[in-house]
Amino acid sequence: MKRTLVLLLAFVLVLGAFTGCASNNKHDKLVVYFVPSREPDEIIAATEPLKTLLKTELSKAGYEFNEIDIQVGTSYEAVGEALSAGTADVGFIPGGTYVLYDDGAEVILTATRAGLSKDSENPADWNDGLATEGTDKQVTYYKSLIIAGPSEKGQALVKKVNAGEKLTKEDLEGVNWGVRSSSSSAGYIYPTIWLGDQLGITMTDLPNVVQTDSYGSTMARLASGQIDVGTIYADARRDYADKWTTEYERTGSIWEETGVIGVTDNIYNDTISVSKTSKIMDDKLKAALQDAFINIASTDAGKEVIAIYSHEGYQKAKDSDYDSERKAQEILKSLQ
């Protein structure tokens, strides 16, 4: 009898511990915020299926939510503030927004995109005359390139880079540049970081810089010789390869007539971040959310949802992934 009572008591204690643990994973609501990069109504409509998808995936990890509440912030800053205040549990935010609010937000995932066949930090490796192609590999970043056009000065820089020689401040001061606006990551900010790392100067130190109104304009000016050097995102030459020989009236291909003279640090993609002040957020829920979003992105229904932000998948992230973005924010502050 005594042994039976001991076993019964042990069973009751184990059962109590189990049910207590389970009850701790039952919550009324998970609040997910999106930044307004598209029309709010469009985002709400596109992400409606996420409520069921996310509830199902979290349930597999032992988390039961009565409601997945999806909201669109009035601004990027509003979403960062909601994460900091704990009124949002999860936020889909760009890297720039994340680093501005990392006191109250923690990155758990980075969105992925299709990689490129060329990804070297050495600019000469991009200058084999062959087209850059997309790959099946998913990556969490993209690069910005400093490219030289077919002008005499532009080609002189390409020749020097291909010979393994380091470009000098005088080299870059002696050519005409076409860049994007000062808030453009690929067209201005990261090339400025590259200039600082390579030569200790910024874009404003160069005497011959014009701002283009689009990447197409940058390419057109390179083709015509109005500028010698342009700043672009890494797969821009793919996007303008046809126009190079038609609209821009060049006789050679864009891969033959342009060359890379600089490759920037990786520009990391959008984040999924969580609130550091959320009442329900802990390490176990963070891990469950990571697995849930990765699993969702692997399904057709999930891909359709995340396509609203041009996301193709997710990989686990760490705070240091966005150190280059912190440099970028410092540059932005210096320009204000």
Coordinates of C-alpha atoms in Angstrom, one line a residue:
M1 CA 0.0 0.0 0.0
K2 CA 2.8 2.4 1.0
R3 CA 4.6 1.7 -2.3
T4 CA 1.4 2.3 -4.3
L5 CA 0.8 5.7 -2.6
V6 CA 4.4 6.7 -3.3
L7 CA 4.0 5.8 -7.0
L8 CA 0.6 7.6 -7.2
L9 CA 2.0 10.7 -5.6
A10 CA 4.9 10.7 -8.0
F11 CA 2.5 10.3 -11.0
V12 CA 0.4 13.3 -9.7
L13 CA 3.5 15.4 -9.3
V14 CA 4.8 14.6 -12.9
L15 CA 1.3 15.2 -14.3
G16 CA 1.1 18.5 -12.5
A17 CA 4.4 19.6 -13.7
F18 CA 3.5 18.7 -17.3
T19 CA 0.1 20.5 -17.2
G20 CA 1.7 23.5 -15.5
C21 CA 4.3 23.7 -18.3
A22 CA 1.6 23.4 -20.9
S23 CA -0.5 26.1 -19.4
N24 CA 2.5 28.5 -19.4
N25 CA 2.6 28.1 -23.2
K26 CA -1.0 29.1 -23.7
H27 CA -1.5 32.8 -24.5
D28 CA -4.3 35.0 -25.6
K29 CA -2.6 36.8 -28.4
L30 CA 0.6 37.1 -30.4
V31 CA 0.9 40.6 -32.0
V32 CA 2.8 40.8 -35.3
Y33 CA 3.6 44.1 -36.9
F34 CA 4.6 44.8 -40.5
V35 CA 6.2 48.0 -41.8
P36 CA 4.2 50.0 -44.3
S37 CA 6.4 49.3 -47.4
R38 CA 3.2 48.7 -49.3
E39 CA -0.3 49.9 -48.9
P40 CA -1.5 48.8 -45.5
D41 CA -4.7 47.2 -46.9
E42 CA -2.7 45.3 -49.4
I43 CA -0.4 43.9 -46.6
I44 CA -3.3 43.0 -44.4
A45 CA -5.0 41.1 -47.2
A46 CA -1.8 39.3 -48.3
T47 CA -0.8 38.3 -44.8
E48 CA -4.3 37.1 -43.6
P49 CA -3.3 33.4 -44.2
L50 CA -0.3 33.9 -41.9
K51 CA -2.6 33.8 -38.9
T52 CA -3.5 30.2 -39.4
L53 CA -0.1 29.1 -40.7
L54 CA 1.7 30.6 -37.7
K55 CA -0.8 29.4 -35.2
T56 CA -0.4 25.8 -36.6
E57 CA 3.4 25.9 -36.6
L58 CA 3.6 27.3 -33.0
S59 CA 1.1 24.7 -31.8
K60 CA 3.6 22.0 -33.0
A61 CA 6.2 23.5 -30.7
G62 CA 3.7 23.5 -27.8
Y63 CA 2.6 27.1 -28.0
E64 CA -1.2 27.8 -28.2
F65 CA -2.4 31.2 -29.1
N66 CA -6.0 32.2 -29.2
E67 CA -5.3 34.9 -31.7
I68 CA -2.5 36.0 -34.1
D69 CA -3.1 39.8 -34.4
I70 CA -1.5 41.2 -37.5
Q71 CA -1.1 45.0 -37.8
V72 CA 0.7 47.4 -40.1
G73 CA 2.5 50.3 -38.4
T74 CA 1.9 53.9 -39.5
S75 CA 5.7 54.2 -40.2
Y76 CA 8.9 52.1 -40.0
E77 CA 9.7 54.0 -36.8
A78 CA 6.3 53.2 -35.3
V79 CA 7.0 49.5 -35.7
G80 CA 10.4 49.9 -34.0
E81 CA 8.7 51.8 -31.2
A82 CA 6.0 49.1 -30.8
L83 CA 8.7 46.4 -30.4
S84 CA 10.6 48.6 -27.9
A85 CA 7.4 49.2 -25.9
G86 CA 6.3 45.5 -26.0
T87 CA 3.0 46.4 -27.7
A88 CA 4.3 44.3 -30.6
D89 CA 5.8 40.8 -30.0
V90 CA 7.1 40.3 -33.5
G91 CA 8.1 42.8 -36.2
F92 CA 9.0 42.5 -39.9
I93 CA 11.5 45.4 -40.2
P94 CA 14.4 46.3 -42.4
G95 CA 18.0 46.1 -41.1
G96 CA 18.2 49.9 -40.8
T97 CA 15.1 50.0 -38.6
Y98 CA 16.4 47.2 -36.5
V99 CA 19.7 48.8 -35.6
L100 CA 17.9 52.0 -34.7
Y101 CA 15.7 50.1 -32.2
D102 CA 18.0 47.3 -31.1
D103 CA 17.8 48.4 -27.5
G104 CA 14.3 47.1 -27.5
A105 CA 14.3 44.6 -30.4
E106 CA 16.2 41.5 -31.1
V107 CA 16.8 40.0 -34.6
I108 CA 15.9 36.3 -34.9
L109 CA 15.7 35.8 -38.7
T110 CA 17.0 37.4 -41.9
A111 CA 15.0 37.2 -45.1
T112 CA 16.7 35.3 -47.9
R113 CA 16.9 35.9 -51.7
A114 CA 18.4 34.1 -54.6
G115 CA 22.2 34.3 -54.7
L116 CA 24.4 35.2 -57.6
S117 CA 27.0 33.2 -59.5
K118 CA 29.6 35.8 -58.6
D119 CA 30.0 36.9 -55.0
S120 CA 33.7 37.6 -54.5
E121 CA 35.1 40.5 -52.5
N122 CA 37.8 40.8 -55.1
P123 CA 36.5 43.1 -57.9
A124 CA 38.7 41.5 -60.5
D125 CA 36.8 38.2 -60.1
W126 CA 33.7 39.9 -61.5
N127 CA 35.6 40.9 -64.7
D128 CA 35.8 37.7 -66.7
G129 CA 33.4 39.0 -69.4
L130 CA 30.8 36.4 -68.5
A131 CA 27.3 37.3 -67.3
T132 CA 26.4 37.1 -63.6
E133 CA 23.6 34.6 -63.2
G134 CA 21.2 33.8 -60.5
T135 CA 21.6 30.6 -58.5
D136 CA 19.4 28.3 -56.5
K137 CA 21.2 29.1 -53.3
Q138 CA 19.4 31.4 -50.9
V139 CA 21.4 34.1 -49.3
T140 CA 20.7 36.7 -46.6
Y141 CA 22.4 39.7 -48.2
Y142 CA 23.3 41.5 -51.4
K143 CA 26.3 43.5 -52.4
S144 CA 26.8 46.9 -54.0
L145 CA 29.3 47.3 -56.8
I146 CA 31.3 50.3 -58.0
I147 CA 31.5 49.8 -61.7
A148 CA 33.5 51.6 -64.4
G149 CA 32.0 52.2 -67.9
P150 CA 33.5 52.1 -71.4
S151 CA 35.0 55.5 -71.2
E152 CA 38.8 55.8 -71.5
K153 CA 39.1 56.8 -67.8
G154 CA 36.7 54.1 -66.7
Q155 CA 38.6 51.4 -68.6
A156 CA 41.9 52.5 -67.2
L157 CA 40.6 51.9 -63.7
V158 CA 39.4 48.4 -64.7
K159 CA 42.8 47.6 -66.2
K160 CA 44.5 48.6 -63.0
V161 CA 42.1 46.5 -60.8
N162 CA 42.5 43.5 -63.1
A163 CA 46.3 43.8 -62.8
G164 CA 45.9 43.5 -59.0
E165 CA 46.9 47.1 -58.4
K166 CA 45.3 49.1 -55.6
L167 CA 43.3 52.2 -56.6
T168 CA 44.5 55.5 -55.2
K169 CA 42.6 58.6 -54.0
E170 CA 43.9 60.4 -57.1
D171 CA 42.5 57.7 -59.3
L172 CA 39.0 58.1 -57.9
E173 CA 39.2 61.9 -57.8
G174 CA 40.1 62.0 -61.4
V175 CA 36.9 60.4 -62.8
N176 CA 33.2 61.4 -63.0
W177 CA 30.9 59.5 -60.7
G178 CA 27.2 58.8 -60.9
V179 CA 25.6 57.9 -57.5
R180 CA 22.1 57.5 -56.1
S181 CA 20.5 59.6 -53.3
S182 CA 22.2 59.7 -49.9
S183 CA 19.6 57.4 -48.4
S184 CA 20.3 54.6 -50.9
S185 CA 22.1 51.7 -49.4
A186 CA 23.5 50.2 -52.6
G187 CA 23.8 53.5 -54.5
Y188 CA 25.4 55.7 -51.9
I189 CA 25.8 54.5 -48.3
Y190 CA 27.7 51.3 -48.7
P191 CA 29.9 52.7 -51.5
T192 CA 30.7 55.5 -49.0
I193 CA 31.7 52.8 -46.4
W194 CA 33.9 51.2 -49.1
L195 CA 35.6 54.5 -49.8
G196 CA 36.3 54.9 -46.1
D197 CA 37.6 51.4 -45.7
Q198 CA 39.8 51.6 -48.8
L199 CA 41.1 55.2 -48.7
G200 CA 39.8 56.9 -45.6
I201 CA 37.5 59.3 -47.6
T202 CA 33.8 59.7 -48.2
M203 CA 31.7 60.4 -51.2
T204 CA 31.6 64.1 -50.4
D205 CA 35.4 64.2 -50.7
L206 CA 35.2 63.4 -54.4
P207 CA 35.1 66.5 -56.6
N208 CA 33.1 65.0 -59.6
V209 CA 30.0 63.4 -58.3
V210 CA 26.5 63.7 -59.8
Q211 CA 23.3 62.2 -58.4
T212 CA 21.3 60.1 -60.8
D213 CA 17.5 59.7 -60.5
S214 CA 17.5 55.9 -61.1
Y215 CA 19.8 53.0 -61.7
G216 CA 18.7 53.1 -65.3
S217 CA 20.0 56.7 -65.5
T218 CA 23.3 55.5 -64.0
M219 CA 23.6 52.9 -66.7
A220 CA 22.6 55.2 -69.5
R221 CA 25.2 57.8 -68.4
L222 CA 27.9 55.1 -68.2
A223 CA 27.0 53.9 -71.7
S224 CA 27.2 57.4 -73.1
G225 CA 30.4 58.3 -71.3
Q226 CA 28.8 61.1 -69.3
I227 CA 30.2 59.4 -66.2
D228 CA 33.1 57.0 -65.8
V229 CA 32.0 55.3 -62.6
G230 CA 28.6 54.3 -61.2
T231 CA 27.3 52.7 -58.0
I232 CA 24.8 49.9 -58.4
Y233 CA 23.3 46.9 -56.7
A234 CA 25.2 43.7 -57.6
D235 CA 22.7 42.2 -60.1
A236 CA 21.9 45.6 -61.8
R237 CA 23.9 44.7 -64.9
R238 CA 21.6 41.6 -65.4
D239 CA 18.6 43.9 -65.3
Y240 CA 20.0 46.4 -67.9
A241 CA 21.9 43.9 -70.1
D242 CA 19.3 44.2 -72.9
K243 CA 19.0 47.9 -72.8
W244 CA 22.8 48.3 -73.0
T245 CA 22.8 47.2 -76.6
T246 CA 19.3 48.5 -77.6
E247 CA 18.2 51.7 -75.8
Y248 CA 21.7 52.7 -74.8
E249 CA 23.0 51.8 -78.3
R250 CA 26.3 50.1 -77.3
T251 CA 27.8 47.6 -79.7
G252 CA 29.5 45.4 -77.1
S253 CA 27.7 43.6 -74.2
I254 CA 27.5 45.1 -70.8
W255 CA 29.7 42.4 -69.5
E256 CA 32.5 43.3 -71.9
E257 CA 32.2 47.0 -71.7
T258 CA 31.9 47.5 -67.9
G259 CA 34.1 46.3 -65.1
V260 CA 33.9 46.1 -61.4
I261 CA 36.4 48.2 -59.5
G262 CA 35.0 47.9 -56.0
V263 CA 32.8 45.5 -54.0
T264 CA 31.1 46.6 -50.8
D265 CA 30.4 44.8 -47.6
N266 CA 27.3 42.7 -47.6
I267 CA 24.0 44.6 -47.2
Y268 CA 21.8 42.4 -45.1
N269 CA 18.2 41.7 -46.0
D270 CA 15.1 42.5 -43.9
T271 CA 14.7 41.1 -40.5
I272 CA 12.1 39.4 -38.4
S273 CA 12.7 40.8 -35.0
V274 CA 11.1 40.2 -31.6
S275 CA 10.5 42.5 -28.6
K276 CA 12.9 42.5 -25.7
T277 CA 10.1 43.8 -23.5
S278 CA 7.2 41.6 -24.6
K279 CA 5.6 39.9 -21.6
I280 CA 5.5 36.5 -23.3
M281 CA 8.8 36.5 -25.1
D282 CA 11.5 34.1 -23.9
D283 CA 14.3 32.0 -25.5
K284 CA 12.0 29.0 -26.1
L285 CA 9.4 31.1 -27.9
K286 CA 12.1 32.8 -30.0
A287 CA 13.3 29.4 -31.1
A288 CA 9.8 28.3 -31.8
L289 CA 9.2 31.4 -33.9
Q290 CA 12.4 30.9 -35.8
D291 CA 11.4 27.3 -36.7
A292 CA 7.8 28.4 -37.5
F293 CA 8.7 31.1 -40.0
I294 CA 11.4 28.9 -41.7
N295 CA 8.8 26.1 -42.0
I296 CA 6.1 28.5 -43.3
A297 CA 8.5 29.9 -45.9
S298 CA 9.1 26.4 -47.3
T299 CA 5.4 25.9 -48.2
D300 CA 3.6 27.2 -51.3
A301 CA 1.0 29.0 -49.1
G302 CA 3.8 30.5 -47.0
K303 CA 5.8 31.7 -50.0
E304 CA 2.7 33.5 -51.3
V305 CA 2.4 35.3 -48.0
I306 CA 6.0 36.5 -47.6
A307 CA 6.1 37.5 -51.3
I308 CA 4.4 40.7 -50.2
Y309 CA 7.9 41.8 -49.0
S310 CA 9.8 40.0 -51.8
H311 CA 11.1 37.5 -49.2
E312 CA 11.9 34.0 -50.5
G313 CA 12.8 32.3 -47.2
Y314 CA 14.5 32.9 -43.8
Q315 CA 17.7 32.0 -42.0
K316 CA 18.6 32.3 -38.4
A317 CA 20.3 35.6 -37.7
K318 CA 22.5 37.2 -35.0
D319 CA 23.0 40.8 -34.0
S320 CA 26.5 41.2 -35.4
D321 CA 25.2 40.5 -38.9
Y322 CA 24.0 44.1 -39.0
D323 CA 27.2 45.8 -37.9
S324 CA 27.6 47.1 -41.5
E325 CA 24.2 48.6 -41.2
R326 CA 25.3 50.4 -38.0
K327 CA 28.1 51.9 -40.0
A328 CA 25.6 53.0 -42.6
Q329 CA 23.4 54.7 -40.0
E330 CA 26.4 56.6 -38.7
I331 CA 27.0 57.9 -42.2
L332 CA 23.4 58.9 -42.5
K333 CA 23.7 60.9 -39.3
S334 CA 26.8 62.6 -40.5
L335 CA 25.0 63.7 -43.6
Q336 CA 22.1 65.3 -41.7

